[in-house]
Amino acid sequence: MIESKLPHVGTTIFTAIGKLAKTHNAVNLSQGFPNFNADPKLLGLVQEAISEGYNQYAPMQGVYALREVISEKIEKLYGHYYHPESEITITASATQGIFTAISAFISPNDEVIVFKPAYDCYEPAIELCGGIAVAIQLLGKDFQIDWESFKSAINEKTKAVIINTPHNPTGTILSKQDMLRLQAILKDTDIILISDEVYEHLVFDGNTHESAAKFKDLASRSILCASFGKTFHVTGWKMGYCAAPKELMVEFRKVHQYVVFCANHPMQQGIAHYLKNPDHYLSLGQFYQQKRDYFLNALEGSRFKISPCSGTYFQILDYSAITHESDLSFAQRLIKEHKIASIPISVFNLNNQDNKQLRFCFAKTEETLDRAATILCKIR
Ligand code: GLN
């Protein structure tokens, strides 16, 4: 008899829904990935790196030139300097970075505060370390953090907090006030902040991304987790990085070196060149805002209730005017009967609370968004 370390964990919703979408040949707006290709320039740079022979291990911490350009980028955007030698590590995806950060710092019975709905990789990683995920539900239709509940959840066992801005699955963002509040509450504690910022460049309507790196005291206790997959339309490359003060990064690397040793070498070479041009990430917000607006315009007249997202490439649609069925069964029925796939939000909520909301990924071509919207508008 095998005793499971994660008895309550099944297969991630992204795999389950993705498979169903494929079986039924549905328009797939479920798992978050672009259905268009990356910039040929980036693809060419990686192909060149392969041809030039960058096919053996990269340095454990990552290619130095890439860490250097990341350091410059963070300093320029968020005003905080991370030393490329000791404070930045290239990871095989943000998911690996987050897993490694949790593994490096969480011991049995340590508490980690997470906000629900939460992306689904945090809690299993905490549990594998014997830690306890302390979940706080985000409030209301705009998923606000209740800072008073947060404050009262903190005790001597609290080891870390995980935040995610822009937020998956809700598409909301944390404001400067939120970050200042967080900073004030954490001040004079030893609590580590794991800051999942993989959608940092996907922020809309003139808002700015409030990175933990912008706030001095937060930066001093934070591990920033970032993703090249989201920024450069290459989710399948599984490339990301973490930035943290040296004392934290030393511990992070102790784990990183035995989880993957290093991330993919030719891709690091290619990205190091590509990242030198800031246009390649600064134009992303506008690019995705246009897609969001295209999708929402096409949904005009549908029975879904819509509150436009502020970031990420996910839009939540509220279907409470259409049916009372659970979001999971409605999502499955939409795939089977209407050939459109989305992600039910309840799986990320505290106690799987069902607020009749589905998440749709709009990182798609206009043709796909048109097809999706045509289907969704017919659902009465
Ligand atoms: N981040 C992606 C999403 O939210 C999923 C990635 C994955 O399936 N691991 O859709």
mmCIF file of C-alpha atoms and ligand atoms in Angstrom:
data_model
loop_
_atom_site.group_PDB
_atom_site.id
_atom_site.type_symbol
_atom_site.label_atom_id
_atom_site.label_comp_id
_atom_site.label_asym_id
_atom_site.label_seq_id
_atom_site.Cartn_x
_atom_site.Cartn_y
_atom_site.Cartn_z
ATOM 1 C CA MET A 1 0.000 0.000 0.000
ATOM 2 C CA ILE A 2 1.516 3.329 -1.030
ATOM 3 C CA GLU A 3 0.881 6.183 1.347
ATOM 4 C CA SER A 4 0.331 9.355 -0.687
ATOM 5 C CA LYS A 5 2.118 12.500 0.418
ATOM 6 C CA LEU A 6 -0.656 14.468 -1.269
ATOM 7 C CA PRO A 7 -3.804 12.435 -0.636
ATOM 8 C CA HIS A 8 -6.162 15.280 -1.580
ATOM 9 C CA VAL A 9 -4.402 16.233 -4.792
ATOM 10 C CA GLY A 10 -5.658 14.979 -8.137
ATOM 11 C CA THR A 11 -4.586 15.921 -11.646
ATOM 12 C CA THR A 12 -4.352 19.682 -12.155
ATOM 13 C CA ILE A 13 -7.448 21.295 -13.686
ATOM 14 C CA PHE A 14 -5.337 22.520 -16.630
ATOM 15 C CA THR A 15 -4.556 18.966 -17.694
ATOM 16 C CA ALA A 16 -8.050 17.648 -16.996
ATOM 17 C CA ILE A 17 -9.876 20.406 -18.886
ATOM 18 C CA GLY A 18 -7.242 20.532 -21.629
ATOM 19 C CA LYS A 19 -7.775 16.848 -22.331
ATOM 20 C CA LEU A 20 -11.562 17.206 -22.423
ATOM 21 C CA ALA A 21 -11.222 20.201 -24.755
ATOM 22 C CA LYS A 22 -9.124 18.123 -27.124
ATOM 23 C CA THR A 23 -11.485 15.150 -27.039
ATOM 24 C CA HIS A 24 -14.403 17.371 -27.993
ATOM 25 C CA ASN A 25 -12.450 19.548 -30.377
ATOM 26 C CA ALA A 26 -13.481 22.647 -28.436
ATOM 27 C CA VAL A 27 -12.216 26.194 -28.918
ATOM 28 C CA ASN A 28 -9.666 26.161 -26.120
ATOM 29 C CA LEU A 29 -9.641 29.212 -23.871
ATOM 30 C CA SER A 30 -8.850 27.134 -20.784
ATOM 31 C CA GLN A 31 -5.143 26.706 -19.995
ATOM 32 C CA GLY A 32 -3.252 29.971 -20.366
ATOM 33 C CA PHE A 33 -1.061 29.916 -23.440
ATOM 34 C CA PRO A 34 -0.900 31.921 -26.676
ATOM 35 C CA ASN A 35 -2.064 30.171 -29.838
ATOM 36 C CA PHE A 36 0.259 32.277 -31.977
ATOM 37 C CA ASN A 37 3.992 31.994 -32.368
ATOM 38 C CA ALA A 38 6.729 34.003 -30.709
ATOM 39 C CA ASP A 39 8.756 36.694 -32.474
ATOM 40 C CA PRO A 40 10.841 35.036 -35.251
ATOM 41 C CA LYS A 41 13.788 37.107 -33.990
ATOM 42 C CA LEU A 42 13.722 35.293 -30.655
ATOM 43 C CA LEU A 43 13.281 31.913 -32.334
ATOM 44 C CA GLY A 44 16.243 32.711 -34.602
ATOM 45 C CA LEU A 45 18.446 33.690 -31.665
ATOM 46 C CA VAL A 46 17.782 30.375 -29.912
ATOM 47 C CA GLN A 47 18.343 28.429 -33.141
ATOM 48 C CA GLU A 48 21.632 30.262 -33.567
ATOM 49 C CA ALA A 49 22.672 29.400 -30.022
ATOM 50 C CA ILE A 50 21.958 25.728 -30.720
ATOM 51 C CA SER A 51 23.975 25.851 -33.957
ATOM 52 C CA GLU A 52 26.809 27.652 -32.227
ATOM 53 C CA GLY A 53 27.057 24.793 -29.752
ATOM 54 C CA TYR A 54 25.495 26.080 -26.540
ATOM 55 C CA ASN A 55 24.167 22.605 -25.909
ATOM 56 C CA GLN A 56 25.837 21.597 -22.662
ATOM 57 C CA TYR A 57 25.046 22.675 -19.128
ATOM 58 C CA ALA A 58 24.708 26.356 -18.428
ATOM 59 C CA PRO A 59 26.170 27.659 -15.175
ATOM 60 C CA MET A 60 24.052 26.488 -12.223
ATOM 61 C CA GLN A 61 22.846 30.057 -11.490
ATOM 62 C CA GLY A 62 22.192 30.787 -15.170
ATOM 63 C CA VAL A 63 24.047 32.451 -18.039
ATOM 64 C CA TYR A 64 25.727 35.563 -16.627
ATOM 65 C CA ALA A 65 24.833 37.813 -19.566
ATOM 66 C CA LEU A 66 21.168 36.972 -19.040
ATOM 67 C CA ARG A 67 21.334 37.671 -15.312
ATOM 68 C CA GLU A 68 22.985 40.993 -16.112
ATOM 69 C CA VAL A 69 20.254 42.146 -18.455
ATOM 70 C CA ILE A 70 17.570 41.006 -15.984
ATOM 71 C CA SER A 71 19.283 43.026 -13.274
ATOM 72 C CA GLU A 72 19.248 46.123 -15.509
ATOM 73 C CA LYS A 73 15.618 45.574 -16.414
ATOM 74 C CA ILE A 74 14.466 45.267 -12.793
ATOM 75 C CA GLU A 75 16.466 48.294 -11.748
ATOM 76 C CA LYS A 76 15.054 50.389 -14.566
ATOM 77 C CA LEU A 77 11.443 49.329 -14.002
ATOM 78 C CA TYR A 78 11.271 48.917 -10.237
ATOM 79 C CA GLY A 79 14.230 50.900 -8.917
ATOM 80 C CA HIS A 80 15.870 48.054 -7.026
ATOM 81 C CA TYR A 81 19.304 46.675 -7.845
ATOM 82 C CA TYR A 82 19.862 42.918 -7.715
ATOM 83 C CA HIS A 83 23.450 41.807 -8.160
ATOM 84 C CA PRO A 84 23.580 39.443 -11.153
ATOM 85 C CA GLU A 85 26.224 37.312 -9.470
ATOM 86 C CA SER A 86 24.538 36.623 -6.179
ATOM 87 C CA GLU A 87 20.909 37.725 -6.399
ATOM 88 C CA ILE A 88 19.422 36.392 -9.644
ATOM 89 C CA THR A 89 18.952 32.768 -10.683
ATOM 90 C CA ILE A 90 17.548 31.480 -13.963
ATOM 91 C CA THR A 91 14.950 28.768 -13.426
ATOM 92 C CA ALA A 92 13.278 26.118 -15.533
ATOM 93 C CA SER A 93 9.951 27.993 -15.313
ATOM 94 C CA ALA A 94 8.418 30.198 -12.657
ATOM 95 C CA THR A 95 6.713 27.078 -11.292
ATOM 96 C CA GLN A 96 10.132 25.610 -10.559
ATOM 97 C CA GLY A 97 11.221 28.887 -9.001
ATOM 98 C CA ILE A 98 8.182 28.940 -6.727
ATOM 99 C CA PHE A 99 8.603 25.268 -5.803
ATOM 100 C CA THR A 100 12.283 25.818 -5.083
ATOM 101 C CA ALA A 101 11.594 28.918 -2.978
ATOM 102 C CA ILE A 102 9.009 27.062 -0.902
ATOM 103 C CA SER A 103 11.303 24.032 -0.512
ATOM 104 C CA ALA A 104 14.227 26.214 0.540
ATOM 105 C CA PHE A 105 12.409 27.964 3.373
ATOM 106 C CA ILE A 106 9.439 25.935 4.587
ATOM 107 C CA SER A 107 9.936 23.353 7.319
ATOM 108 C CA PRO A 108 7.346 21.064 8.952
ATOM 109 C CA ASN A 109 4.582 23.015 10.731
ATOM 110 C CA ASP A 110 5.618 26.350 9.278
ATOM 111 C CA GLU A 111 2.611 28.345 8.176
ATOM 112 C CA VAL A 112 2.403 29.998 4.770
ATOM 113 C CA ILE A 113 -0.361 32.481 4.035
ATOM 114 C CA VAL A 114 -1.947 32.207 0.591
ATOM 115 C CA PHE A 115 -4.802 34.203 -0.885
ATOM 116 C CA LYS A 116 -7.666 32.330 -2.502
ATOM 117 C CA PRO A 117 -8.444 31.884 -5.317
ATOM 118 C CA ALA A 118 -4.794 30.859 -5.610
ATOM 119 C CA TYR A 119 -2.889 29.420 -8.539
ATOM 120 C CA ASP A 120 -2.761 25.707 -7.924
ATOM 121 C CA CYS A 121 0.976 25.053 -7.523
ATOM 122 C CA TYR A 122 1.451 26.824 -4.171
ATOM 123 C CA GLU A 123 -0.374 24.636 -1.699
ATOM 124 C CA PRO A 124 0.912 21.195 -2.785
ATOM 125 C CA ALA A 125 4.489 22.523 -2.589
ATOM 126 C CA ILE A 126 3.858 23.833 0.939
ATOM 127 C CA GLU A 127 2.330 20.517 2.008
ATOM 128 C CA LEU A 128 5.210 18.489 0.567
ATOM 129 C CA CYS A 129 7.492 20.394 2.932
ATOM 130 C CA GLY A 130 5.212 19.567 5.867
ATOM 131 C CA GLY A 131 4.111 23.195 5.980
ATOM 132 C CA ILE A 132 0.590 24.425 6.539
ATOM 133 C CA ALA A 133 -1.130 26.624 3.969
ATOM 134 C CA VAL A 134 -3.234 29.237 5.746
ATOM 135 C CA ALA A 135 -5.789 30.352 3.188
ATOM 136 C CA ILE A 136 -7.470 33.742 3.105
ATOM 137 C CA GLN A 137 -10.307 34.276 0.661
ATOM 138 C CA LEU A 138 -10.166 37.421 -1.476
ATOM 139 C CA LEU A 139 -13.292 39.501 -1.032
ATOM 140 C CA GLY A 140 -16.078 40.599 -3.309
ATOM 141 C CA LYS A 141 -16.438 40.802 -7.035
ATOM 142 C CA ASP A 142 -13.128 42.639 -7.328
ATOM 143 C CA PHE A 143 -11.199 40.165 -5.168
ATOM 144 C CA GLN A 144 -9.808 42.601 -2.610
ATOM 145 C CA ILE A 145 -7.388 41.496 0.084
ATOM 146 C CA ASP A 146 -8.880 41.835 3.547
ATOM 147 C CA TRP A 147 -5.783 43.200 5.284
ATOM 148 C CA GLU A 148 -7.342 42.869 8.729
ATOM 149 C CA SER A 149 -7.879 39.109 8.223
ATOM 150 C CA PHE A 150 -4.344 38.918 6.911
ATOM 151 C CA LYS A 151 -2.989 40.666 9.988
ATOM 152 C CA SER A 152 -4.859 38.367 12.326
ATOM 153 C CA ALA A 153 -3.672 35.266 10.441
ATOM 154 C CA ILE A 154 -0.066 36.102 11.290
ATOM 155 C CA ASN A 155 1.455 34.389 14.314
ATOM 156 C CA GLU A 156 4.857 33.068 15.428
ATOM 157 C CA LYS A 157 4.518 30.075 13.084
ATOM 158 C CA THR A 158 4.034 32.245 9.984
ATOM 159 C CA LYS A 159 7.111 31.696 7.828
ATOM 160 C CA ALA A 160 6.048 33.087 4.482
ATOM 161 C CA VAL A 161 3.336 34.789 2.456
ATOM 162 C CA ILE A 162 2.671 34.226 -1.228
ATOM 163 C CA ILE A 163 1.247 37.045 -3.299
ATOM 164 C CA ASN A 164 0.481 37.070 -7.002
ATOM 165 C CA THR A 165 0.073 40.290 -8.959
ATOM 166 C CA PRO A 166 -1.245 40.520 -11.673
ATOM 167 C CA HIS A 167 -3.394 37.732 -10.329
ATOM 168 C CA ASN A 168 -4.208 34.383 -11.855
ATOM 169 C CA PRO A 169 -7.079 33.368 -12.085
ATOM 170 C CA THR A 170 -8.914 36.649 -11.379
ATOM 171 C CA GLY A 171 -7.060 39.158 -13.570
ATOM 172 C CA THR A 172 -6.906 41.707 -10.714
ATOM 173 C CA ILE A 173 -3.814 43.626 -9.649
ATOM 174 C CA LEU A 174 -2.510 44.830 -6.295
ATOM 175 C CA SER A 175 -2.390 48.608 -5.904
ATOM 176 C CA LYS A 176 0.409 50.669 -4.431
ATOM 177 C CA GLN A 177 -1.751 51.060 -1.320
ATOM 178 C CA ASP A 178 -2.044 47.277 -1.042
ATOM 179 C CA MET A 179 1.717 46.891 -1.236
ATOM 180 C CA LEU A 180 2.304 49.622 1.346
ATOM 181 C CA ARG A 181 -0.214 47.940 3.625
ATOM 182 C CA LEU A 182 1.547 44.607 3.179
ATOM 183 C CA GLN A 183 4.893 46.239 3.830
ATOM 184 C CA ALA A 184 3.653 47.888 7.033
ATOM 185 C CA ILE A 185 2.170 44.636 8.357
ATOM 186 C CA LEU A 186 5.299 42.594 7.632
ATOM 187 C CA LYS A 187 7.687 45.181 9.044
ATOM 188 C CA ASP A 188 9.536 43.939 12.137
ATOM 189 C CA THR A 189 8.731 40.297 11.310
ATOM 190 C CA ASP A 190 10.980 37.671 9.707
ATOM 191 C CA ILE A 191 8.278 36.632 7.267
ATOM 192 C CA ILE A 192 9.471 35.854 3.760
ATOM 193 C CA LEU A 193 7.466 37.118 0.801
ATOM 194 C CA ILE A 194 7.216 34.899 -2.259
ATOM 195 C CA SER A 195 6.039 37.281 -4.955
ATOM 196 C CA ASP A 196 4.654 35.585 -8.047
ATOM 197 C CA GLU A 197 4.906 38.287 -10.721
ATOM 198 C CA VAL A 198 4.798 36.185 -13.864
ATOM 199 C CA TYR A 199 2.277 38.532 -15.535
ATOM 200 C CA GLU A 200 4.262 41.677 -14.612
ATOM 201 C CA HIS A 201 4.086 43.122 -18.136
ATOM 202 C CA LEU A 202 0.410 42.369 -18.704
ATOM 203 C CA VAL A 203 -1.178 45.349 -16.952
ATOM 204 C CA PHE A 204 -3.917 47.444 -18.566
ATOM 205 C CA ASP A 205 -5.785 50.748 -18.575
ATOM 206 C CA GLY A 206 -2.838 52.908 -17.559
ATOM 207 C CA ASN A 207 -2.194 50.990 -14.336
ATOM 208 C CA THR A 208 1.351 50.113 -13.322
ATOM 209 C CA HIS A 209 2.697 46.862 -11.977
ATOM 210 C CA GLU A 210 3.519 47.165 -8.296
ATOM 211 C CA SER A 211 6.440 44.792 -7.946
ATOM 212 C CA ALA A 212 7.594 43.831 -4.463
ATOM 213 C CA ALA A 213 10.979 45.129 -5.665
ATOM 214 C CA LYS A 214 9.610 48.691 -5.629
ATOM 215 C CA PHE A 215 9.162 48.659 -1.858
ATOM 216 C CA LYS A 216 12.410 48.664 0.100
ATOM 217 C CA ASP A 217 11.359 46.646 3.105
ATOM 218 C CA LEU A 218 9.355 44.192 0.988
ATOM 219 C CA ALA A 219 12.295 43.763 -1.406
ATOM 220 C CA SER A 220 14.552 42.900 1.510
ATOM 221 C CA ARG A 221 12.386 39.858 2.351
ATOM 222 C CA SER A 222 11.133 38.864 -1.110
ATOM 223 C CA ILE A 223 11.796 36.233 -3.693
ATOM 224 C CA LEU A 224 10.508 37.589 -6.982
ATOM 225 C CA CYS A 225 9.356 34.900 -9.406
ATOM 226 C CA ALA A 226 9.163 35.791 -13.103
ATOM 227 C CA SER A 227 8.416 34.017 -16.376
ATOM 228 C CA PHE A 228 9.783 34.323 -19.898
ATOM 229 C CA GLY A 229 6.991 32.042 -21.108
ATOM 230 C CA LYS A 230 4.347 34.682 -20.404
ATOM 231 C CA THR A 231 6.428 37.642 -21.578
ATOM 232 C CA PHE A 232 7.689 36.193 -24.854
ATOM 233 C CA HIS A 233 4.774 33.902 -25.841
ATOM 234 C CA VAL A 234 6.801 30.724 -25.218
ATOM 235 C CA THR A 235 5.075 28.929 -22.335
ATOM 236 C CA GLY A 236 6.400 25.589 -23.612
ATOM 237 C CA TRP A 237 10.004 26.657 -23.073
ATOM 238 C CA LYS A 238 9.520 26.582 -19.308
ATOM 239 C CA MET A 239 11.951 29.427 -18.612
ATOM 240 C CA GLY A 240 11.890 31.931 -15.788
ATOM 241 C CA TYR A 241 13.966 33.489 -13.063
ATOM 242 C CA CYS A 242 13.985 34.466 -9.419
ATOM 243 C CA ALA A 243 15.505 37.544 -7.823
ATOM 244 C CA ALA A 244 16.128 37.901 -4.098
ATOM 245 C CA PRO A 245 18.589 39.444 -1.647
ATOM 246 C CA LYS A 246 21.817 37.481 -1.344
ATOM 247 C CA GLU A 247 21.021 35.815 2.024
ATOM 248 C CA LEU A 248 17.813 34.397 0.585
ATOM 249 C CA MET A 249 19.357 33.515 -2.775
ATOM 250 C CA VAL A 250 22.123 31.467 -1.118
ATOM 251 C CA GLU A 251 19.471 29.181 0.378
ATOM 252 C CA PHE A 252 17.419 29.177 -2.825
ATOM 253 C CA ARG A 253 20.402 27.971 -4.846
ATOM 254 C CA LYS A 254 21.153 25.166 -2.397
ATOM 255 C CA VAL A 255 17.858 23.638 -3.507
ATOM 256 C CA HIS A 256 17.863 24.825 -7.133
ATOM 257 C CA GLN A 257 21.158 23.052 -7.874
ATOM 258 C CA TYR A 258 19.643 19.695 -6.905
ATOM 259 C CA VAL A 259 16.237 20.207 -8.467
ATOM 260 C CA VAL A 260 17.401 21.023 -12.002
ATOM 261 C CA PHE A 261 21.060 21.996 -11.644
ATOM 262 C CA CYS A 262 20.520 24.588 -14.385
ATOM 263 C CA ALA A 263 17.914 25.794 -16.863
ATOM 264 C CA ASN A 264 17.989 25.181 -20.623
ATOM 265 C CA HIS A 265 21.208 26.628 -22.029
ATOM 266 C CA PRO A 266 20.517 27.646 -25.665
ATOM 267 C CA MET A 267 17.292 29.348 -24.660
ATOM 268 C CA GLN A 268 19.120 31.362 -22.024
ATOM 269 C CA GLN A 269 21.591 32.494 -24.704
ATOM 270 C CA GLY A 270 18.804 33.482 -27.066
ATOM 271 C CA ILE A 271 16.784 35.291 -24.410
ATOM 272 C CA ALA A 272 19.885 37.134 -23.139
ATOM 273 C CA HIS A 273 20.216 38.817 -26.568
ATOM 274 C CA TYR A 274 16.505 39.348 -27.067
ATOM 275 C CA LEU A 275 15.915 40.895 -23.648
ATOM 276 C CA LYS A 276 18.361 43.708 -24.422
ATOM 277 C CA ASN A 277 15.620 45.473 -26.361
ATOM 278 C CA PRO A 278 13.033 46.775 -23.849
ATOM 279 C CA ASP A 279 10.407 47.121 -26.623
ATOM 280 C CA HIS A 280 10.097 43.354 -26.482
ATOM 281 C CA TYR A 281 8.423 43.509 -23.087
ATOM 282 C CA LEU A 282 7.243 47.102 -22.745
ATOM 283 C CA SER A 283 4.776 46.746 -25.617
ATOM 284 C CA LEU A 284 3.132 43.682 -24.100
ATOM 285 C CA GLY A 285 0.532 45.469 -21.977
ATOM 286 C CA GLN A 286 -0.843 47.295 -24.976
ATOM 287 C CA PHE A 287 -0.773 44.130 -27.070
ATOM 288 C CA TYR A 288 -2.859 42.171 -24.568
ATOM 289 C CA GLN A 289 -5.132 45.067 -23.667
ATOM 290 C CA GLN A 290 -6.129 45.142 -27.327
ATOM 291 C CA LYS A 291 -6.913 41.423 -27.193
ATOM 292 C CA ARG A 292 -8.934 41.846 -24.014
ATOM 293 C CA ASP A 293 -10.939 44.661 -25.578
ATOM 294 C CA TYR A 294 -11.428 42.721 -28.800
ATOM 295 C CA PHE A 295 -12.774 39.756 -26.855
ATOM 296 C CA LEU A 296 -15.021 41.866 -24.621
ATOM 297 C CA ASN A 297 -16.431 43.827 -27.565
ATOM 298 C CA ALA A 298 -17.243 40.579 -29.297
ATOM 299 C CA LEU A 299 -19.075 39.410 -26.160
ATOM 300 C CA GLU A 300 -21.408 42.393 -26.204
ATOM 301 C CA GLY A 301 -24.990 41.200 -25.908
ATOM 302 C CA SER A 302 -24.051 37.897 -24.283
ATOM 303 C CA ARG A 303 -25.673 36.905 -20.980
ATOM 304 C CA PHE A 304 -22.359 36.700 -19.137
ATOM 305 C CA LYS A 305 -21.624 39.440 -16.625
ATOM 306 C CA ILE A 306 -18.272 41.019 -17.292
ATOM 307 C CA SER A 307 -15.943 43.109 -15.205
ATOM 308 C CA PRO A 308 -12.889 43.819 -17.409
ATOM 309 C CA CYS A 309 -9.669 42.369 -16.004
ATOM 310 C CA SER A 310 -6.835 44.744 -15.074
ATOM 311 C CA GLY A 311 -3.996 42.377 -15.879
ATOM 312 C CA THR A 312 -2.919 38.866 -17.008
ATOM 313 C CA TYR A 313 -4.406 37.266 -20.119
ATOM 314 C CA PHE A 314 -7.418 35.917 -18.274
ATOM 315 C CA GLN A 315 -10.953 37.256 -18.214
ATOM 316 C CA ILE A 316 -13.501 36.040 -15.698
ATOM 317 C CA LEU A 317 -17.083 35.706 -16.924
ATOM 318 C CA ASP A 318 -19.944 35.420 -14.422
ATOM 319 C CA TYR A 319 -22.658 33.080 -15.705
ATOM 320 C CA SER A 320 -25.112 33.374 -12.794
ATOM 321 C CA ALA A 321 -27.800 34.814 -15.113
ATOM 322 C CA ILE A 322 -27.594 31.724 -17.329
ATOM 323 C CA THR A 323 -27.747 28.706 -15.023
ATOM 324 C CA HIS A 324 -27.464 27.595 -11.415
ATOM 325 C CA GLU A 325 -25.308 24.569 -12.165
ATOM 326 C CA SER A 326 -21.863 24.330 -10.580
ATOM 327 C CA ASP A 327 -18.995 25.974 -12.405
ATOM 328 C CA LEU A 328 -17.279 22.635 -12.897
ATOM 329 C CA SER A 329 -20.298 20.973 -14.469
ATOM 330 C CA PHE A 330 -21.084 24.082 -16.534
ATOM 331 C CA ALA A 331 -17.473 24.213 -17.782
ATOM 332 C CA GLN A 332 -17.710 20.546 -18.773
ATOM 333 C CA ARG A 333 -21.063 21.040 -20.473
ATOM 334 C CA LEU A 334 -19.724 24.050 -22.382
ATOM 335 C CA ILE A 335 -16.984 21.844 -23.766
ATOM 336 C CA LYS A 336 -19.197 18.898 -24.667
ATOM 337 C CA GLU A 337 -22.275 20.710 -25.934
ATOM 338 C CA HIS A 338 -20.963 24.078 -27.108
ATOM 339 C CA LYS A 339 -17.344 23.268 -27.969
ATOM 340 C CA ILE A 340 -15.767 25.975 -25.841
ATOM 341 C CA ALA A 341 -13.307 25.341 -23.005
ATOM 342 C CA SER A 342 -12.689 27.491 -19.923
ATOM 343 C CA ILE A 343 -11.460 26.999 -16.366
ATOM 344 C CA PRO A 344 -13.887 26.895 -13.421
ATOM 345 C CA ILE A 345 -12.770 29.227 -10.629
ATOM 346 C CA SER A 346 -14.072 27.146 -7.702
ATOM 347 C CA VAL A 347 -11.068 24.797 -7.863
ATOM 348 C CA PHE A 348 -8.851 27.705 -6.727
ATOM 349 C CA ASN A 349 -11.230 29.012 -4.021
ATOM 350 C CA LEU A 350 -11.325 28.372 -0.302
ATOM 351 C CA ASN A 351 -13.445 25.229 0.254
ATOM 352 C CA ASN A 352 -14.032 25.214 -3.501
ATOM 353 C CA GLN A 353 -16.579 28.001 -3.083
ATOM 354 C CA ASP A 354 -18.575 28.297 -6.296
ATOM 355 C CA ASN A 355 -19.332 31.867 -7.352
ATOM 356 C CA LYS A 356 -20.529 30.903 -10.854
ATOM 357 C CA GLN A 357 -17.402 32.191 -12.545
ATOM 358 C CA LEU A 358 -15.333 30.826 -15.400
ATOM 359 C CA ARG A 359 -11.883 31.945 -16.551
ATOM 360 C CA PHE A 360 -11.225 32.479 -20.254
ATOM 361 C CA CYS A 361 -7.734 32.971 -21.709
ATOM 362 C CA PHE A 362 -7.663 35.657 -24.415
ATOM 363 C CA ALA A 363 -4.040 35.105 -25.500
ATOM 364 C CA LYS A 364 -5.460 33.973 -28.828
ATOM 365 C CA THR A 365 -5.687 35.121 -32.419
ATOM 366 C CA GLU A 366 -8.640 37.343 -33.304
ATOM 367 C CA GLU A 367 -10.051 34.499 -35.356
ATOM 368 C CA THR A 368 -10.108 32.242 -32.275
ATOM 369 C CA LEU A 369 -11.553 35.014 -30.115
ATOM 370 C CA ASP A 370 -14.289 35.559 -32.720
ATOM 371 C CA ARG A 371 -15.155 31.872 -32.739
ATOM 372 C CA ALA A 372 -15.229 31.789 -28.949
ATOM 373 C CA ALA A 373 -17.377 34.912 -28.662
ATOM 374 C CA THR A 374 -19.852 33.678 -31.281
ATOM 375 C CA ILE A 375 -20.388 30.523 -29.237
ATOM 376 C CA LEU A 376 -20.618 32.377 -25.930
ATOM 377 C CA CYS A 377 -23.132 34.912 -27.273
ATOM 378 C CA LYS A 378 -25.476 32.082 -28.285
ATOM 379 C CA ILE A 379 -25.633 30.717 -24.749
ATOM 380 C CA ARG A 380 -28.829 32.224 -23.347
HETATM 381 N N1 GLN B 1 -0.395 29.162 -15.829
HETATM 382 C C1 GLN B 1 -1.256 28.456 -16.737
HETATM 383 C C2 GLN B 1 -2.706 28.844 -16.494
HETATM 384 O O1 GLN B 1 -3.024 29.385 -15.478
HETATM 385 C C3 GLN B 1 -1.190 26.972 -16.594
HETATM 386 C C4 GLN B 1 0.165 26.374 -16.545
HETATM 387 C C5 GLN B 1 0.073 24.921 -16.225
HETATM 388 O O2 GLN B 1 -0.824 24.236 -16.658
HETATM 389 N N2 GLN B 1 0.970 24.466 -15.444
HETATM 390 O O3 GLN B 1 -3.531 28.547 -17.296
#
